[in-house]
Tab-separated table of C-alpha atoms in Angstrom:
chain	number	residue	atom	x	y	z
A	1	UNK	CA	-2.547	-4.971	-9.646
A	2	UNK	CA	-5.175	-5.956	-6.830
A	3	UNK	CA	-2.293	-7.723	-4.754
A	4	UNK	CA	-0.955	-6.824	-1.540
A	5	UNK	CA	2.577	-5.459	-0.732
A	6	UNK	CA	5.249	-4.545	1.951
A	7	UNK	CA	6.763	-1.221	1.915
A	8	UNK	CA	9.765	-3.598	1.848
A	9	UNK	CA	8.593	-5.176	-1.597
A	10	UNK	CA	8.523	-2.272	-3.429
A	11	UNK	CA	11.472	-1.262	-1.901
A	12	UNK	CA	13.328	-4.244	-3.086
A	13	UNK	CA	11.615	-3.622	-6.436
A	14	UNK	CA	12.883	-0.204	-6.613
A	15	UNK	CA	16.496	-1.488	-6.053
A	16	UNK	CA	16.448	-4.140	-8.357
A	17	UNK	CA	15.749	-1.783	-11.285
A	18	UNK	CA	17.570	1.449	-9.980
A	19	UNK	CA	20.704	0.404	-7.554
A	20	UNK	CA	20.417	1.129	-3.774
A	21	UNK	CA	18.281	3.632	-3.219
A	22	UNK	CA	16.463	4.859	0.008
A	23	UNK	CA	14.612	2.662	2.689
A	24	UNK	CA	11.211	0.976	3.382
A	25	UNK	CA	10.472	4.430	5.123
A	26	UNK	CA	11.346	6.305	2.211
A	27	UNK	CA	8.737	4.336	0.144
A	28	UNK	CA	6.407	4.717	2.956
A	29	UNK	CA	6.994	8.904	3.169
A	30	UNK	CA	6.624	8.575	-0.971
A	31	UNK	CA	3.514	6.805	-0.915
A	32	UNK	CA	2.160	9.034	2.094
A	33	UNK	CA	2.159	11.751	-0.493
A	34	UNK	CA	0.084	10.233	-3.465
A	35	UNK	CA	-2.015	12.209	-4.877
A	36	UNK	CA	-3.748	10.460	-6.910
A	37	UNK	CA	-4.642	7.474	-4.543
A	38	UNK	CA	-7.887	6.421	-6.391
A	39	UNK	CA	-5.933	5.879	-9.708
A	40	UNK	CA	-3.476	4.767	-8.202
A	41	UNK	CA	-4.438	2.678	-4.622
A	42	UNK	CA	-2.112	2.818	-1.704
A	43	UNK	CA	-4.738	0.987	0.050
A	44	UNK	CA	-2.914	-2.290	-0.542
A	45	UNK	CA	0.570	-1.239	0.992
A	46	UNK	CA	0.898	-3.010	4.504
A	47	UNK	CA	3.637	-3.559	7.014
A	48	UNK	CA	6.065	-6.013	6.605
A	49	UNK	CA	4.332	-7.750	9.735
A	50	UNK	CA	1.094	-7.760	7.939
A	51	UNK	CA	-0.488	-5.498	9.643
A	52	UNK	CA	-2.158	-2.088	8.485
A	53	UNK	CA	0.005	0.991	8.715
A	54	UNK	CA	-0.820	4.353	7.941
A	55	UNK	CA	-3.157	5.568	5.039
A	56	UNK	CA	-4.433	9.209	4.606
A	57	UNK	CA	-7.826	8.065	4.675
A	58	UNK	CA	-8.013	6.657	7.841
A	59	UNK	CA	-6.968	2.749	8.920
A	60	UNK	CA	-11.089	1.807	9.041
A	61	UNK	CA	-10.790	2.808	5.492
A	62	UNK	CA	-8.027	0.738	4.916
A	63	UNK	CA	-9.412	-2.154	6.240
A	64	UNK	CA	-12.705	-1.331	4.208
A	65	UNK	CA	-11.173	-1.261	0.854
A	66	UNK	CA	-9.140	-4.658	1.801
A	67	UNK	CA	-12.296	-6.059	3.067
A	68	UNK	CA	-13.980	-5.050	-0.188
A	69	UNK	CA	-11.777	-6.374	-2.401
A	70	UNK	CA	-11.516	-9.695	-0.901
A	71	UNK	CA	-15.223	-10.031	-1.126
A	72	UNK	CA	-15.928	-10.066	2.334
A	73	UNK	CA	-17.989	-6.535	2.748
A	74	UNK	CA	-20.862	-6.032	0.216
A	75	UNK	CA	-22.073	-2.188	-0.522
A	76	UNK	CA	-25.364	-0.864	-0.198
């Protein structure tokens, strides 16, 4: 909870649990179809190079959420 991960990190965790499955691209597709992103945040998932990648709410909102969690932005 509260940590950043890459699509490859998630794939490695899934493969450790379930064996050889899918690809990092498939993980990205599944995350992109996350219907409850408010409850299961997907904004913490970044590209393998650490750059921000796709987010249904827009990359500006993804950046804002990450900055907010890091205490770099204040609300109000």
